[in-house]
């Protein structure tokens, strides 16, 4: 009887051990499910190209196999072209995309001779499927700043459109360039600008420069200068139509300058000579408005 009792106890122990292991696997699986990025499903074909429109510019593309070819559309950084590289492949493959706003997208791709859909709008698709788009990829140039939060700050400053600075601006050729505000957040500067065109000829922006120079040579040809790179801007550099104005917000790494130097913000006209120049002192930089407590209205994507 004792021998039988020991066997039953041993069997129960083995069963309980298996149950514990199974429960552990199930718990682990549940945890992974909670954090997984749900892939989108799409069909591709050899004779036609599929296009995917993203809410932001494409930063990174990775293809799961040689069955696919893909690339950004020419002159459209937020549009991806995808098609099958071989006919009638039977295995499922995948690809991933990261966009400038820090969003990560995963796709499962299947071959179809006659795809039901050839064009996808990810903004509309995400809303329709009520996908959670909270995944946020950190980019090296932004440090620990979230790209989505940086984008939200750019948008908030643009939408609020407040003029905090009234002493920095330039006006020539009936074009006026204003620095409306400087904001600081987690080691970054946000420069809020506005360009006004009171002429009947559109002002086509070629590029915008940020550079630090000595005060003594700020208005002459600069021999020594330190160029600064704008990491993000809220809007593309579009032409300013006749009798209109446009604002923009630029994101730069935080910096300071000594009293013998100034920051120059230059805007150049494409195929024209109506260039504008702003001078920003160190006192303007250190007086930047903190936006740690700025109310951000997170919009559904």
Short mmCIF file of C-alpha atoms in Angstrom, two decimals:
data_model
loop_
_atom_site.label_atom_id
_atom_site.label_comp_id
_atom_site.label_asym_id
_atom_site.label_seq_id
_atom_site.Cartn_x
_atom_site.Cartn_y
_atom_site.Cartn_z
CA UNK A 1 0.00 0.00 0.00
CA UNK A 2 2.82 2.36 0.90
CA UNK A 3 4.49 1.58 -2.43
CA UNK A 4 1.28 2.37 -4.31
CA UNK A 5 0.88 5.60 -2.34
CA UNK A 6 4.42 6.68 -3.29
CA UNK A 7 3.71 6.00 -6.96
CA UNK A 8 0.55 8.13 -6.85
CA UNK A 9 2.42 10.99 -5.15
CA UNK A 10 5.20 10.76 -7.76
CA UNK A 11 2.67 10.84 -10.61
CA UNK A 12 0.93 13.84 -9.09
CA UNK A 13 4.27 15.64 -8.73
CA UNK A 14 5.10 14.99 -12.38
CA UNK A 15 1.65 16.18 -13.44
CA UNK A 16 1.93 19.33 -11.33
CA UNK A 17 5.42 19.96 -12.71
CA UNK A 18 4.08 19.70 -16.26
CA UNK A 19 1.16 21.98 -15.39
CA UNK A 20 3.53 24.57 -13.92
CA UNK A 21 5.73 24.44 -17.01
CA UNK A 22 2.70 24.77 -19.28
CA UNK A 23 1.36 27.66 -17.22
CA UNK A 24 4.75 29.38 -17.39
CA UNK A 25 4.82 29.04 -21.17
CA UNK A 26 1.26 30.37 -21.38
CA UNK A 27 2.12 33.34 -19.15
CA UNK A 28 5.22 34.06 -21.21
CA UNK A 29 3.15 33.82 -24.39
CA UNK A 30 0.58 36.23 -22.97
CA UNK A 31 3.32 38.72 -22.09
CA UNK A 32 4.74 38.51 -25.61
CA UNK A 33 1.27 38.94 -27.10
CA UNK A 34 0.82 42.11 -25.08
CA UNK A 35 3.94 43.62 -26.61
CA UNK A 36 3.84 42.35 -30.18
CA UNK A 37 3.41 44.62 -33.19
CA UNK A 38 0.45 43.30 -35.15
CA UNK A 39 1.44 42.99 -38.83
CA UNK A 40 -0.65 44.27 -41.71
CA UNK A 41 -1.56 41.76 -44.42
CA UNK A 42 -1.10 42.64 -48.10
CA UNK A 43 -0.91 41.01 -51.51
CA UNK A 44 1.81 41.72 -54.08
CA UNK A 45 2.20 40.72 -57.69
CA UNK A 46 4.87 40.67 -60.40
CA UNK A 47 3.18 42.72 -63.12
CA UNK A 48 1.87 45.58 -60.97
CA UNK A 49 3.33 47.85 -58.29
CA UNK A 50 1.66 48.38 -54.92
CA UNK A 51 2.03 51.74 -53.17
CA UNK A 52 1.84 52.44 -49.43
CA UNK A 53 1.35 56.02 -48.21
CA UNK A 54 2.69 56.68 -44.70
CA UNK A 55 1.87 59.68 -42.47
CA UNK A 56 5.55 60.60 -42.31
CA UNK A 57 8.73 60.26 -44.39
CA UNK A 58 10.23 56.77 -44.63
CA UNK A 59 13.46 56.31 -42.67
CA UNK A 60 14.19 52.58 -42.94
CA UNK A 61 13.02 49.58 -45.01
CA UNK A 62 13.88 45.92 -44.42
CA UNK A 63 12.70 43.12 -46.74
CA UNK A 64 12.23 39.63 -45.38
CA UNK A 65 13.33 37.83 -48.56
CA UNK A 66 14.41 38.19 -52.18
CA UNK A 67 10.80 37.62 -53.23
CA UNK A 68 10.20 41.37 -52.85
CA UNK A 69 11.62 44.59 -54.24
CA UNK A 70 10.78 47.93 -52.64
CA UNK A 71 11.92 51.53 -52.52
CA UNK A 72 10.77 55.06 -51.81
CA UNK A 73 8.88 56.76 -54.63
CA UNK A 74 10.82 59.50 -56.40
CA UNK A 75 10.16 62.97 -54.89
CA UNK A 76 7.76 61.46 -52.33
CA UNK A 77 9.58 60.41 -49.15
CA UNK A 78 6.44 59.03 -47.51
CA UNK A 79 5.41 56.69 -50.34
CA UNK A 80 6.77 53.14 -50.63
CA UNK A 81 6.70 51.11 -53.87
CA UNK A 82 6.46 47.33 -53.40
CA UNK A 83 6.18 44.46 -55.90
CA UNK A 84 7.08 40.79 -56.29
CA UNK A 85 10.57 40.10 -57.63
CA UNK A 86 9.59 36.61 -58.81
CA UNK A 87 6.33 35.19 -60.09
CA UNK A 88 4.04 32.92 -58.10
CA UNK A 89 6.10 32.53 -54.94
CA UNK A 90 4.18 30.33 -52.51
CA UNK A 91 5.80 31.11 -49.18
CA UNK A 92 4.70 34.02 -47.03
CA UNK A 93 7.31 36.76 -46.64
CA UNK A 94 7.41 40.04 -44.77
CA UNK A 95 8.90 43.53 -44.64
CA UNK A 96 9.21 46.32 -42.07
CA UNK A 97 9.22 50.12 -42.30
CA UNK A 98 10.29 52.83 -39.84
CA UNK A 99 9.16 56.40 -40.48
CA UNK A 100 10.58 59.75 -39.37
CA UNK A 101 7.89 60.16 -36.70
CA UNK A 102 9.30 57.07 -34.96
CA UNK A 103 6.57 54.63 -36.00
CA UNK A 104 7.37 50.99 -36.74
CA UNK A 105 5.21 49.11 -39.27
CA UNK A 106 5.24 45.35 -39.95
CA UNK A 107 3.74 43.71 -43.05
CA UNK A 108 3.10 40.12 -44.10
CA UNK A 109 3.17 39.80 -47.89
CA UNK A 110 1.57 37.11 -50.06
CA UNK A 111 1.68 36.59 -53.80
CA UNK A 112 -1.48 37.10 -55.84
CA UNK A 113 -1.85 37.31 -59.59
CA UNK A 114 -4.75 39.69 -59.06
CA UNK A 115 -4.33 41.75 -55.86
CA UNK A 116 -7.58 43.14 -54.52
CA UNK A 117 -5.86 46.37 -53.36
CA UNK A 118 -2.85 48.12 -54.90
CA UNK A 119 -2.73 51.38 -52.88
CA UNK A 120 -2.78 51.71 -49.08
CA UNK A 121 -3.10 54.82 -46.88
CA UNK A 122 -1.62 53.85 -43.51
CA UNK A 123 -3.17 56.81 -41.68
CA UNK A 124 -6.68 55.85 -42.75
CA UNK A 125 -5.99 52.13 -42.40
CA UNK A 126 -4.72 52.52 -38.84
CA UNK A 127 -7.84 54.45 -37.85
CA UNK A 128 -10.15 51.96 -39.55
CA UNK A 129 -8.54 48.96 -37.85
CA UNK A 130 -8.14 50.89 -34.58
CA UNK A 131 -4.53 49.81 -34.37
CA UNK A 132 -2.42 50.85 -31.41
CA UNK A 133 0.37 52.96 -32.93
CA UNK A 134 2.15 53.75 -29.67
CA UNK A 135 5.40 52.00 -30.68
CA UNK A 136 8.12 54.63 -30.84
CA UNK A 137 11.60 54.14 -32.30
CA UNK A 138 14.42 56.30 -30.89
CA UNK A 139 16.77 57.91 -33.41
CA UNK A 140 20.41 58.62 -32.62
CA UNK A 141 20.26 62.31 -33.60
CA UNK A 142 17.35 62.92 -31.21
CA UNK A 143 19.05 61.28 -28.23
CA UNK A 144 16.46 60.14 -25.69
CA UNK A 145 13.76 62.34 -27.18
CA UNK A 146 10.83 60.45 -28.63
CA UNK A 147 10.27 61.28 -32.33
CA UNK A 148 6.51 61.31 -31.82
CA UNK A 149 6.80 63.76 -28.90
CA UNK A 150 9.19 65.94 -30.92
CA UNK A 151 6.70 65.92 -33.79
CA UNK A 152 3.88 66.75 -31.40
CA UNK A 153 5.85 69.70 -30.02
CA UNK A 154 6.54 70.99 -33.53
CA UNK A 155 2.84 70.76 -34.31
CA UNK A 156 1.75 72.37 -31.03
CA UNK A 157 4.07 75.36 -31.45
CA UNK A 158 2.86 75.75 -35.03
CA UNK A 159 -0.82 75.52 -34.11
CA UNK A 160 -0.62 77.88 -31.12
CA UNK A 161 1.23 80.42 -33.31
CA UNK A 162 2.28 82.76 -30.51
CA UNK A 163 4.73 85.58 -31.01
CA UNK A 164 7.03 85.62 -28.00
CA UNK A 165 9.90 87.54 -29.64
CA UNK A 166 9.35 90.95 -31.26
CA UNK A 167 12.87 92.28 -31.68
CA UNK A 168 14.29 89.74 -34.15
CA UNK A 169 13.36 90.10 -37.80
CA UNK A 170 14.44 91.33 -41.21
CA UNK A 171 12.65 93.08 -44.06
CA UNK A 172 13.84 93.79 -47.58
CA UNK A 173 12.39 93.59 -51.08
CA UNK A 174 8.91 93.61 -49.43
CA UNK A 175 9.74 90.24 -47.82
CA UNK A 176 9.68 89.99 -44.02
CA UNK A 177 11.31 87.18 -42.04
CA UNK A 178 10.47 86.90 -38.31
CA UNK A 179 11.67 84.79 -35.40
CA UNK A 180 8.46 84.44 -33.38
CA UNK A 181 9.83 82.32 -30.57
CA UNK A 182 12.54 80.03 -29.22
CA UNK A 183 11.49 77.07 -27.09
CA UNK A 184 13.57 74.49 -25.21
CA UNK A 185 12.71 70.92 -24.28
CA UNK A 186 14.98 68.07 -23.12
CA UNK A 187 18.18 69.38 -24.65
CA UNK A 188 16.62 70.67 -27.86
CA UNK A 189 15.69 74.07 -29.30
CA UNK A 190 12.55 74.78 -31.31
CA UNK A 191 12.78 77.88 -33.52
CA UNK A 192 9.40 79.27 -34.61
CA UNK A 193 9.67 81.41 -37.76
CA UNK A 194 7.37 83.23 -40.15
CA UNK A 195 7.93 84.53 -43.69
CA UNK A 196 5.66 87.22 -45.11
CA UNK A 197 5.47 87.99 -48.81
CA UNK A 198 3.75 91.30 -49.61
CA UNK A 199 4.71 91.23 -53.29
CA UNK A 200 2.86 89.80 -56.29
CA UNK A 201 5.69 87.35 -57.01
CA UNK A 202 5.86 84.02 -55.07
CA UNK A 203 8.92 83.50 -52.88
CA UNK A 204 10.36 80.04 -53.57
CA UNK A 205 12.53 78.88 -50.68
CA UNK A 206 15.78 77.22 -51.71
CA UNK A 207 17.15 76.39 -48.24
CA UNK A 208 17.38 77.63 -44.63
CA UNK A 209 20.75 77.90 -42.86
CA UNK A 210 21.62 77.98 -39.16
CA UNK A 211 25.22 78.93 -38.35
CA UNK A 212 27.29 80.53 -35.58
CA UNK A 213 29.71 83.32 -36.57
CA UNK A 214 31.72 86.12 -34.94
CA UNK A 215 29.75 89.33 -34.42
CA UNK A 216 32.35 91.39 -36.27
CA UNK A 217 31.91 89.45 -39.48
CA UNK A 218 28.22 88.59 -39.22
CA UNK A 219 27.26 91.05 -41.94
CA UNK A 220 30.23 90.38 -44.18
CA UNK A 221 31.64 87.36 -45.96
CA UNK A 222 32.24 84.79 -43.26
CA UNK A 223 35.60 83.10 -43.27
CA UNK A 224 35.04 80.99 -40.14
CA UNK A 225 31.65 79.70 -39.18
CA UNK A 226 30.02 76.74 -37.44
CA UNK A 227 27.10 75.26 -39.30
CA UNK A 228 24.21 73.78 -37.32
CA UNK A 229 21.86 71.14 -38.62
CA UNK A 230 18.10 71.31 -38.26
CA UNK A 231 17.07 67.81 -37.13
CA UNK A 232 13.40 68.28 -37.96
CA UNK A 233 11.05 70.90 -39.36
CA UNK A 234 7.29 70.96 -39.14
CA UNK A 235 6.56 71.67 -42.81
CA UNK A 236 8.49 71.19 -46.06
CA UNK A 237 10.02 74.33 -47.55
CA UNK A 238 7.12 75.30 -49.80
CA UNK A 239 6.86 78.52 -51.89
CA UNK A 240 5.24 81.50 -50.18
CA UNK A 241 2.47 82.64 -52.50
CA UNK A 242 2.00 86.30 -53.45
CA UNK A 243 0.41 88.42 -50.73
CA UNK A 244 0.57 85.63 -48.14
CA UNK A 245 2.57 84.37 -45.18
CA UNK A 246 3.71 80.98 -43.87
CA UNK A 247 5.21 79.85 -40.58
CA UNK A 248 7.45 76.91 -39.74
CA UNK A 249 9.16 75.35 -36.72
CA UNK A 250 12.73 73.97 -36.76
CA UNK A 251 14.23 71.54 -34.23
CA UNK A 252 17.95 71.80 -33.36
CA UNK A 253 20.20 70.38 -30.67
CA UNK A 254 20.50 72.73 -27.72
CA UNK A 255 23.62 74.94 -27.70
CA UNK A 256 24.93 78.26 -26.39
CA UNK A 257 27.35 80.84 -27.77
CA UNK A 258 29.62 83.42 -26.17
CA UNK A 259 28.96 87.14 -26.29
CA UNK A 260 31.32 87.65 -29.21
CA UNK A 261 29.27 85.41 -31.50
CA UNK A 262 25.78 85.38 -32.96
CA UNK A 263 23.54 82.76 -34.50
CA UNK A 264 22.57 83.57 -38.08
CA UNK A 265 19.34 82.18 -39.50
CA UNK A 266 19.38 82.62 -43.28
CA UNK A 267 16.66 81.91 -45.79
CA UNK A 268 17.56 81.87 -49.47
CA UNK A 269 15.28 82.37 -52.45
CA UNK A 270 15.57 79.83 -55.24
CA UNK A 271 16.71 81.51 -58.48
CA UNK A 272 16.32 84.88 -56.79
CA UNK A 273 18.05 87.48 -54.64
CA UNK A 274 15.52 88.32 -51.94
CA UNK A 275 17.46 86.50 -49.23
CA UNK A 276 16.67 87.20 -45.57
CA UNK A 277 18.91 87.09 -42.47
CA UNK A 278 18.19 86.98 -38.74
CA UNK A 279 20.72 87.55 -35.94
CA UNK A 280 20.17 85.75 -32.62
CA UNK A 281 22.28 86.47 -29.54
CA UNK A 282 23.14 84.19 -26.66
CA UNK A 283 20.75 86.10 -24.38
CA UNK A 284 17.92 85.13 -26.75
CA UNK A 285 18.96 81.48 -26.58
CA UNK A 286 19.24 81.25 -22.80
CA UNK A 287 15.92 83.09 -22.52
CA UNK A 288 14.13 80.38 -24.51
CA UNK A 289 10.72 79.37 -23.17
CA UNK A 290 10.61 76.00 -21.41
CA UNK A 291 7.89 73.73 -22.74
CA UNK A 292 8.15 70.80 -20.35
CA UNK A 293 4.72 71.73 -19.04
CA UNK A 294 3.16 72.64 -22.37
CA UNK A 295 -0.22 70.95 -22.82
CA UNK A 296 -0.02 68.50 -25.69
CA UNK A 297 -3.18 67.23 -27.31
CA UNK A 298 -2.32 63.79 -28.63
CA UNK A 299 -4.28 63.17 -31.80
CA UNK A 300 -5.34 59.77 -32.97
CA UNK A 301 -3.22 58.59 -35.85
#
